[in-house]
PDB file of C-alpha atoms and ligand atoms in Angstrom:
ATOM      1  CA  UNK A1080       0.000   0.000   0.000  1.00 78.00           C
ATOM      2  CA  UNK A1081       2.536   2.574  -1.126  1.00 88.00           C
ATOM      3  CA  UNK A1082       1.804   5.951  -2.630  1.00 92.00           C
ATOM      4  CA  UNK A1083       4.045   6.268  -5.662  1.00 91.00           C
ATOM      5  CA  UNK A1084       2.363   9.052  -7.469  1.00 91.00           C
ATOM      6  CA  UNK A1085      -0.424  11.533  -6.965  1.00 91.00           C
ATOM      7  CA  UNK A1086      -2.091  13.673  -9.553  1.00 91.00           C
ATOM      8  CA  UNK A1087      -4.542  16.460  -8.836  1.00 90.00           C
ATOM      9  CA  UNK A1088      -7.462  15.870 -11.195  1.00 91.00           C
ATOM     10  CA  UNK A1089      -9.351  19.051 -10.531  1.00 89.00           C
ATOM     11  CA  UNK A1090     -12.002  20.692  -8.418  1.00 89.00           C
ATOM     12  CA  UNK A1091     -15.682  20.256  -9.067  1.00 87.00           C
ATOM     13  CA  UNK A1092     -18.369  22.629  -7.979  1.00 82.00           C
ATOM     14  CA  UNK A1093     -21.163  20.120  -8.475  1.00 81.00           C
ATOM     15  CA  UNK A1094     -21.168  16.347  -8.095  1.00 81.00           C
ATOM     16  CA  UNK A1095     -22.013  16.007 -11.772  1.00 83.00           C
ATOM     17  CA  UNK A1096     -18.809  17.812 -12.759  1.00 88.00           C
ATOM     18  CA  UNK A1097     -16.583  15.231 -11.000  1.00 91.00           C
ATOM     19  CA  UNK A1098     -14.160  13.092 -13.043  1.00 93.00           C
ATOM     20  CA  UNK A1099     -15.676  10.013 -14.657  1.00 91.00           C
ATOM     21  CA  UNK A1100     -16.458   7.473 -11.951  1.00 90.00           C
ATOM     22  CA  UNK A1101     -14.330   4.674 -13.319  1.00 93.00           C
ATOM     23  CA  UNK A1102     -12.096   4.050 -10.326  1.00 96.00           C
ATOM     24  CA  UNK A1103     -12.513   3.145  -6.664  1.00 97.00           C
ATOM     25  CA  UNK A1104     -12.840   6.257  -4.561  1.00 97.00           C
ATOM     26  CA  UNK A1105     -12.544   7.265  -0.905  1.00 97.00           C
ATOM     27  CA  UNK A1106     -14.094  10.470   0.354  1.00 95.00           C
ATOM     28  CA  UNK A1107     -12.604  12.402   3.239  1.00 95.00           C
ATOM     29  CA  UNK A1108     -14.956  14.339   5.343  1.00 93.00           C
ATOM     30  CA  UNK A1109     -14.778  16.230   8.604  1.00 92.00           C
ATOM     31  CA  UNK A1110     -15.309  19.405  10.508  1.00 91.00           C
ATOM     32  CA  UNK A1111     -13.418  22.421   9.318  1.00 88.00           C
ATOM     33  CA  UNK A1112     -10.024  22.471  11.072  1.00 91.00           C
ATOM     34  CA  UNK A1113     -10.118  18.742  11.853  1.00 94.00           C
ATOM     35  CA  UNK A1114      -6.749  18.352  10.093  1.00 95.00           C
ATOM     36  CA  UNK A1115      -8.015  17.061   6.747  1.00 93.00           C
ATOM     37  CA  UNK A1116      -5.570  18.940   4.529  1.00 91.00           C
ATOM     38  CA  UNK A1117      -2.670  17.974   6.778  1.00 93.00           C
ATOM     39  CA  UNK A1118      -3.692  14.322   6.643  1.00 95.00           C
ATOM     40  CA  UNK A1119      -4.017  14.295   2.849  1.00 92.00           C
ATOM     41  CA  UNK A1120      -0.593  15.901   2.559  1.00 90.00           C
ATOM     42  CA  UNK A1121       0.870  13.364   4.969  1.00 92.00           C
ATOM     43  CA  UNK A1122      -0.740  10.395   3.178  1.00 91.00           C
ATOM     44  CA  UNK A1123       0.664  11.424  -0.169  1.00 86.00           C
ATOM     45  CA  UNK A1124       3.850  12.741   1.437  1.00 80.00           C
ATOM     46  CA  UNK A1125       3.658  16.009  -0.359  1.00 70.00           C
ATOM     47  CA  UNK A1126       3.458  19.418   1.110  1.00 61.00           C
ATOM     48  CA  UNK A1127       0.414  21.311   0.061  1.00 61.00           C
ATOM     49  CA  UNK A1128      -1.136  18.891  -2.348  1.00 62.00           C
ATOM     50  CA  UNK A1129      -4.324  19.686  -0.538  1.00 60.00           C
ATOM     51  CA  UNK A1130      -4.445  23.417  -0.845  1.00 56.00           C
ATOM     52  CA  UNK A1131      -5.858  24.910   2.251  1.00 46.00           C
ATOM     53  CA  UNK A1132      -8.515  27.397   1.377  1.00 45.00           C
ATOM     54  CA  UNK A1133     -11.443  27.094   3.653  1.00 49.00           C
ATOM     55  CA  UNK A1134     -13.034  30.352   4.509  1.00 48.00           C
ATOM     56  CA  UNK A1135     -16.686  30.130   5.454  1.00 49.00           C
ATOM     57  CA  UNK A1136     -18.937  31.144   2.610  1.00 46.00           C
ATOM     58  CA  UNK A1137     -16.289  30.426   0.008  1.00 51.00           C
ATOM     59  CA  UNK A1138     -17.353  28.267  -2.937  1.00 55.00           C
ATOM     60  CA  UNK A1139     -17.226  24.665  -1.831  1.00 68.00           C
ATOM     61  CA  UNK A1140     -15.338  22.268  -4.019  1.00 81.00           C
ATOM     62  CA  UNK A1141     -14.882  18.543  -4.400  1.00 87.00           C
ATOM     63  CA  UNK A1142     -11.185  17.893  -5.080  1.00 90.00           C
ATOM     64  CA  UNK A1143     -10.127  14.667  -6.769  1.00 93.00           C
ATOM     65  CA  UNK A1144      -6.613  13.258  -6.323  1.00 93.00           C
ATOM     66  CA  UNK A1145      -5.634  10.277  -8.463  1.00 94.00           C
ATOM     67  CA  UNK A1146      -3.274   7.978  -6.560  1.00 95.00           C
ATOM     68  CA  UNK A1147      -0.970   5.539  -8.398  1.00 94.00           C
ATOM     69  CA  UNK A1148      -3.171   6.004 -11.463  1.00 94.00           C
ATOM     70  CA  UNK A1149      -5.597   3.596  -9.874  1.00 95.00           C
ATOM     71  CA  UNK A1150      -7.821   5.124  -7.203  1.00 96.00           C
ATOM     72  CA  UNK A1151      -9.193   8.452  -6.073  1.00 96.00           C
ATOM     73  CA  UNK A1152      -8.797  10.216  -2.790  1.00 95.00           C
ATOM     74  CA  UNK A1153     -11.452  12.895  -2.581  1.00 94.00           C
ATOM     75  CA  UNK A1154     -11.285  15.991  -0.453  1.00 91.00           C
ATOM     76  CA  UNK A1155     -14.742  17.255   0.421  1.00 88.00           C
ATOM     77  CA  UNK A1156     -15.609  20.634   1.894  1.00 83.00           C
ATOM     78  CA  UNK A1157     -15.298  20.808   5.668  1.00 82.00           C
ATOM     79  CA  UNK A1158     -18.489  21.196   7.614  1.00 80.00           C
ATOM     80  CA  UNK A1159     -19.464  22.956  10.802  1.00 70.00           C
ATOM     81  CA  UNK A1160     -17.896  26.355  10.317  1.00 60.00           C
ATOM     82  CA  UNK A1161     -18.509  28.009  13.661  1.00 55.00           C
ATOM     83  CA  UNK A1162     -19.620  31.261  12.105  1.00 53.00           C
ATOM     84  CA  UNK A1163     -21.173  30.172   8.822  1.00 56.00           C
ATOM     85  CA  UNK A1164     -24.695  31.327   8.162  1.00 56.00           C
ATOM     86  CA  UNK A1165     -27.359  28.627   8.348  1.00 58.00           C
ATOM     87  CA  UNK A1166     -27.807  28.783   4.574  1.00 56.00           C
ATOM     88  CA  UNK A1167     -24.165  27.833   3.978  1.00 54.00           C
ATOM     89  CA  UNK A1168     -24.581  24.805   6.221  1.00 57.00           C
ATOM     90  CA  UNK A1169     -27.647  23.689   4.309  1.00 50.00           C
ATOM     91  CA  UNK A1170     -25.769  24.054   1.041  1.00 56.00           C
ATOM     92  CA  UNK A1171     -23.100  21.799   2.403  1.00 58.00           C
ATOM     93  CA  UNK A1172     -25.487  19.061   3.280  1.00 66.00           C
ATOM     94  CA  UNK A1173     -27.445  18.822   0.043  1.00 70.00           C
ATOM     95  CA  UNK A1174     -24.286  19.184  -2.003  1.00 69.00           C
ATOM     96  CA  UNK A1175     -22.283  16.541  -0.187  1.00 78.00           C
ATOM     97  CA  UNK A1176     -25.166  14.185   0.381  1.00 80.00           C
ATOM     98  CA  UNK A1177     -25.928  14.231  -3.330  1.00 81.00           C
ATOM     99  CA  UNK A1178     -22.374  13.210  -4.048  1.00 85.00           C
ATOM    100  CA  UNK A1179     -22.425  10.360  -1.495  1.00 88.00           C
ATOM    101  CA  UNK A1180     -25.674   8.899  -2.654  1.00 87.00           C
ATOM    102  CA  UNK A1181     -24.938   9.047  -6.370  1.00 87.00           C
ATOM    103  CA  UNK A1182     -21.273   8.223  -6.707  1.00 91.00           C
ATOM    104  CA  UNK A1183     -21.284   4.595  -7.837  1.00 91.00           C
ATOM    105  CA  UNK A1184     -17.578   4.006  -7.280  1.00 94.00           C
ATOM    106  CA  UNK A1185     -17.475   5.296  -3.701  1.00 95.00           C
ATOM    107  CA  UNK A1186     -15.760   2.549  -1.683  1.00 96.00           C
ATOM    108  CA  UNK A1187     -16.174   4.331   1.595  1.00 96.00           C
ATOM    109  CA  UNK A1188     -16.111   7.516   3.606  1.00 96.00           C
ATOM    110  CA  UNK A1189     -13.241   8.397   5.888  1.00 97.00           C
ATOM    111  CA  UNK A1190     -14.884  10.458   8.595  1.00 97.00           C
ATOM    112  CA  UNK A1191     -12.229  12.557  10.294  1.00 97.00           C
ATOM    113  CA  UNK A1192     -12.790  13.264  13.973  1.00 98.00           C
ATOM    114  CA  UNK A1193     -10.531  15.512  16.037  1.00 97.00           C
ATOM    115  CA  UNK A1194      -9.332  13.377  18.949  1.00 97.00           C
ATOM    116  CA  UNK A1195      -8.138  16.414  20.855  1.00 97.00           C
ATOM    117  CA  UNK A1196     -11.685  17.517  21.667  1.00 96.00           C
ATOM    118  CA  UNK A1197     -14.615  15.699  23.322  1.00 96.00           C
ATOM    119  CA  UNK A1198     -17.299  14.356  20.934  1.00 97.00           C
ATOM    120  CA  UNK A1199     -19.157  17.033  18.981  1.00 94.00           C
ATOM    121  CA  UNK A1200     -22.798  16.680  18.071  1.00 90.00           C
ATOM    122  CA  UNK A1201     -22.208  17.580  14.437  1.00 89.00           C
ATOM    123  CA  UNK A1202     -19.709  14.696  14.018  1.00 92.00           C
ATOM    124  CA  UNK A1203     -22.058  12.262  15.738  1.00 93.00           C
ATOM    125  CA  UNK A1204     -24.925  13.428  13.504  1.00 89.00           C
ATOM    126  CA  UNK A1205     -22.749  12.984  10.462  1.00 90.00           C
ATOM    127  CA  UNK A1206     -21.680   9.456  11.476  1.00 92.00           C
ATOM    128  CA  UNK A1207     -25.312   8.627  12.106  1.00 91.00           C
ATOM    129  CA  UNK A1208     -26.380   9.895   8.676  1.00 88.00           C
ATOM    130  CA  UNK A1209     -23.668   7.852   6.947  1.00 91.00           C
ATOM    131  CA  UNK A1210     -24.623   4.771   8.968  1.00 91.00           C
ATOM    132  CA  UNK A1211     -28.331   5.143   8.206  1.00 89.00           C
ATOM    133  CA  UNK A1212     -27.555   5.357   4.504  1.00 89.00           C
ATOM    134  CA  UNK A1213     -25.469   2.176   4.683  1.00 92.00           C
ATOM    135  CA  UNK A1214     -22.351   3.805   3.316  1.00 92.00           C
ATOM    136  CA  UNK A1215     -19.181   2.051   4.514  1.00 94.00           C
ATOM    137  CA  UNK A1216     -17.322   4.336   6.886  1.00 96.00           C
ATOM    138  CA  UNK A1217     -14.034   4.393   8.744  1.00 98.00           C
ATOM    139  CA  UNK A1218     -13.570   6.785  11.636  1.00 98.00           C
ATOM    140  CA  UNK A1219     -10.178   8.432  11.360  1.00 98.00           C
ATOM    141  CA  UNK A1220      -9.199  10.143  14.594  1.00 98.00           C
ATOM    142  CA  UNK A1221      -6.823  13.036  13.925  1.00 98.00           C
ATOM    143  CA  UNK A1222      -4.267  14.871  16.085  1.00 98.00           C
ATOM    144  CA  UNK A1223      -3.595  11.773  18.202  1.00 97.00           C
ATOM    145  CA  UNK A1224      -0.102  13.040  18.972  1.00 97.00           C
ATOM    146  CA  UNK A1225      -1.662  15.424  21.479  1.00 95.00           C
ATOM    147  CA  UNK A1226      -2.235  13.620  24.747  1.00 90.00           C
ATOM    148  CA  UNK A1227      -4.284  16.399  26.340  1.00 89.00           C
ATOM    149  CA  UNK A1228      -5.785  19.653  25.157  1.00 89.00           C
ATOM    150  CA  UNK A1229      -5.445  23.023  26.875  1.00 90.00           C
ATOM    151  CA  UNK A1230      -8.439  22.199  29.082  1.00 93.00           C
ATOM    152  CA  UNK A1231      -6.758  19.008  30.257  1.00 91.00           C
ATOM    153  CA  UNK A1232      -9.165  16.773  28.309  1.00 92.00           C
ATOM    154  CA  UNK A1233      -7.453  13.563  27.308  1.00 95.00           C
ATOM    155  CA  UNK A1234      -7.262  12.222  23.747  1.00 96.00           C
ATOM    156  CA  UNK A1235      -7.793   8.597  24.798  1.00 96.00           C
ATOM    157  CA  UNK A1236     -10.915   9.565  26.735  1.00 97.00           C
ATOM    158  CA  UNK A1237     -12.287  11.667  23.864  1.00 98.00           C
ATOM    159  CA  UNK A1238     -11.863   8.690  21.536  1.00 97.00           C
ATOM    160  CA  UNK A1239     -13.486   6.296  23.951  1.00 97.00           C
ATOM    161  CA  UNK A1240     -16.500   8.560  24.497  1.00 97.00           C
ATOM    162  CA  UNK A1241     -16.980   9.052  20.753  1.00 98.00           C
ATOM    163  CA  UNK A1242     -16.955   5.310  20.141  1.00 97.00           C
ATOM    164  CA  UNK A1243     -19.360   4.639  23.003  1.00 96.00           C
ATOM    165  CA  UNK A1244     -21.766   7.323  21.838  1.00 96.00           C
ATOM    166  CA  UNK A1245     -22.083   6.009  18.300  1.00 95.00           C
ATOM    167  CA  UNK A1246     -22.395   2.452  19.545  1.00 94.00           C
ATOM    168  CA  UNK A1247     -25.088   3.275  22.095  1.00 93.00           C
ATOM    169  CA  UNK A1248     -27.038   5.913  20.221  1.00 90.00           C
ATOM    170  CA  UNK A1249     -26.783   4.789  16.645  1.00 87.00           C
ATOM    171  CA  UNK A1250     -25.883   1.100  16.865  1.00 89.00           C
ATOM    172  CA  UNK A1251     -23.053   1.437  14.389  1.00 90.00           C
ATOM    173  CA  UNK A1252     -19.616  -0.091  14.810  1.00 93.00           C
ATOM    174  CA  UNK A1253     -17.346   1.417  12.168  1.00 96.00           C
ATOM    175  CA  UNK A1254     -13.659   0.501  12.094  1.00 97.00           C
ATOM    176  CA  UNK A1255     -11.418   3.258  13.388  1.00 98.00           C
ATOM    177  CA  UNK A1256      -7.815   4.346  13.055  1.00 98.00           C
ATOM    178  CA  UNK A1257      -5.775   6.741  15.180  1.00 98.00           C
ATOM    179  CA  UNK A1258      -3.663   9.146  13.161  1.00 98.00           C
ATOM    180  CA  UNK A1259      -1.366  12.108  13.502  1.00 98.00           C
ATOM    181  CA  UNK A1260      -0.063  14.135  10.619  1.00 96.00           C
ATOM    182  CA  UNK A1261       2.517  15.567  12.971  1.00 96.00           C
ATOM    183  CA  UNK A1262       4.153  12.186  13.744  1.00 97.00           C
ATOM    184  CA  UNK A1263       2.917   9.993  10.873  1.00 96.00           C
ATOM    185  CA  UNK A1264       1.034   7.761  13.309  1.00 97.00           C
ATOM    186  CA  UNK A1265      -1.564   5.638  11.500  1.00 98.00           C
ATOM    187  CA  UNK A1266      -0.438   6.628   8.032  1.00 97.00           C
ATOM    188  CA  UNK A1267       0.588   3.139   6.887  1.00 96.00           C
ATOM    189  CA  UNK A1268      -2.359   1.568   8.663  1.00 97.00           C
ATOM    190  CA  UNK A1269      -4.782   3.867   6.862  1.00 98.00           C
ATOM    191  CA  UNK A1270      -3.186   3.212   3.465  1.00 97.00           C
ATOM    192  CA  UNK A1271      -3.306  -0.546   4.077  1.00 96.00           C
ATOM    193  CA  UNK A1272      -6.907  -0.314   5.242  1.00 97.00           C
ATOM    194  CA  UNK A1273      -7.892   1.502   2.047  1.00 97.00           C
ATOM    195  CA  UNK A1274      -6.066  -1.033  -0.114  1.00 96.00           C
ATOM    196  CA  UNK A1275      -7.915  -3.862   1.617  1.00 95.00           C
ATOM    197  CA  UNK A1276     -11.265  -2.160   1.088  1.00 95.00           C
ATOM    198  CA  UNK A1277     -10.491  -1.604  -2.603  1.00 92.00           C
ATOM    199  CA  UNK A1278      -9.717  -5.267  -3.143  1.00 87.00           C
ATOM    200  CA  UNK A1279     -12.593  -6.546  -1.100  1.00 77.00           C
TER     201      UNK A1279
HETATM  202  P1  GDP B1758      -8.539  21.256   7.733  1.00 82.02           P
HETATM  203  O1  GDP B1758      -9.307  22.524   7.907  1.00 82.02           O
HETATM  204  O2  GDP B1758      -9.348  20.090   8.188  1.00 82.02           O
HETATM  205  O3  GDP B1758      -7.966  21.056   6.367  1.00 82.02           O
HETATM  206  O4  GDP B1758      -7.320  21.317   8.790  1.00 82.02           O
HETATM  207  P2  GDP B1758      -5.765  21.611   8.613  1.00 82.02           P
HETATM  208  O5  GDP B1758      -5.065  20.444   8.026  1.00 82.02           O
HETATM  209  O6  GDP B1758      -5.568  22.915   7.945  1.00 82.02           O
HETATM  210  O7  GDP B1758      -5.338  21.684  10.155  1.00 82.02           O
HETATM  211  C1  GDP B1758      -6.000  22.538  11.065  1.00 82.02           C
HETATM  212  C2  GDP B1758      -5.085  22.843  12.250  1.00 82.02           C
HETATM  213  O8  GDP B1758      -4.805  21.645  12.983  1.00 82.02           O
HETATM  214  C3  GDP B1758      -3.731  23.396  11.843  1.00 82.02           C
HETATM  215  O9  GDP B1758      -3.368  24.370  12.784  1.00 82.02           O
HETATM  216  C4  GDP B1758      -2.811  22.203  11.910  1.00 82.02           C
HETATM  217  O10 GDP B1758      -1.477  22.545  12.179  1.00 82.02           O
HETATM  218  C5  GDP B1758      -3.407  21.401  13.062  1.00 82.02           C
HETATM  219  N1  GDP B1758      -3.175  19.954  12.879  1.00 82.02           N
HETATM  220  C6  GDP B1758      -3.505  19.227  11.787  1.00 82.02           C
HETATM  221  N2  GDP B1758      -3.129  17.946  11.937  1.00 82.02           N
HETATM  222  C7  GDP B1758      -2.539  17.852  13.148  1.00 82.02           C
HETATM  223  C8  GDP B1758      -1.929  16.769  13.872  1.00 82.02           C
HETATM  224  O11 GDP B1758      -1.838  15.612  13.454  1.00 82.02           O
HETATM  225  N3  GDP B1758      -1.445  17.073  15.123  1.00 82.02           N
HETATM  226  C9  GDP B1758      -1.517  18.311  15.652  1.00 82.02           C
HETATM  227  N4  GDP B1758      -1.032  18.490  16.878  1.00 82.02           N
HETATM  228  N5  GDP B1758      -2.075  19.347  14.988  1.00 82.02           N
HETATM  229  C10 GDP B1758      -2.571  19.138  13.762  1.00 82.02           C
END
């Protein structure tokens, strides 16, 4: 599961503008600031492949990266901008949901969850929506190099509470991986996991 080459295939404003769906595809999703761009850059070992432009209200884009000429890693707009107007949030949901439900080659969603903060309702809601729509999902905890945040909340406890909440409330048991773009933790595991899902 090595990344030998990565090609940026373009940004799409609408799901129907995406590259032809002729290859297995993984979509990365998460709250704004979860560490999505950093993780993409760390996975492909390139600085700034995933350009970081994420101001609230800015046009939202679906970015396709072709890896090893064989599969797509897809960067979706972050959700949950603290200060976005309600209308922008609604746009996000119909836009992204349309993509999830119609993309035939979608192998799974990587839902990024910031392990340095206690569970957030918006992430739990998102996991629940994905689960209810029977889309395969892997929970990717980010920033696992931090052991505690500034409030003294512990990463291992945040992870445990998130897992318990989705198990109890939504009866879903997605696989999960702990990652850090700062240390490279979980990078190989995540690449291997995706290669197994592609060949499944
Ligand atoms: P995005 O909005 O989801 O694309 O998030 P970014 O990748 O831009 O990261 C948001 C912030 O989190 C930045 O300040 C990063 O430096 C920080 N960050 C991202 N990944 C990690 C990580 O693995 N560990 C730590 N400690 N900080 C991280």
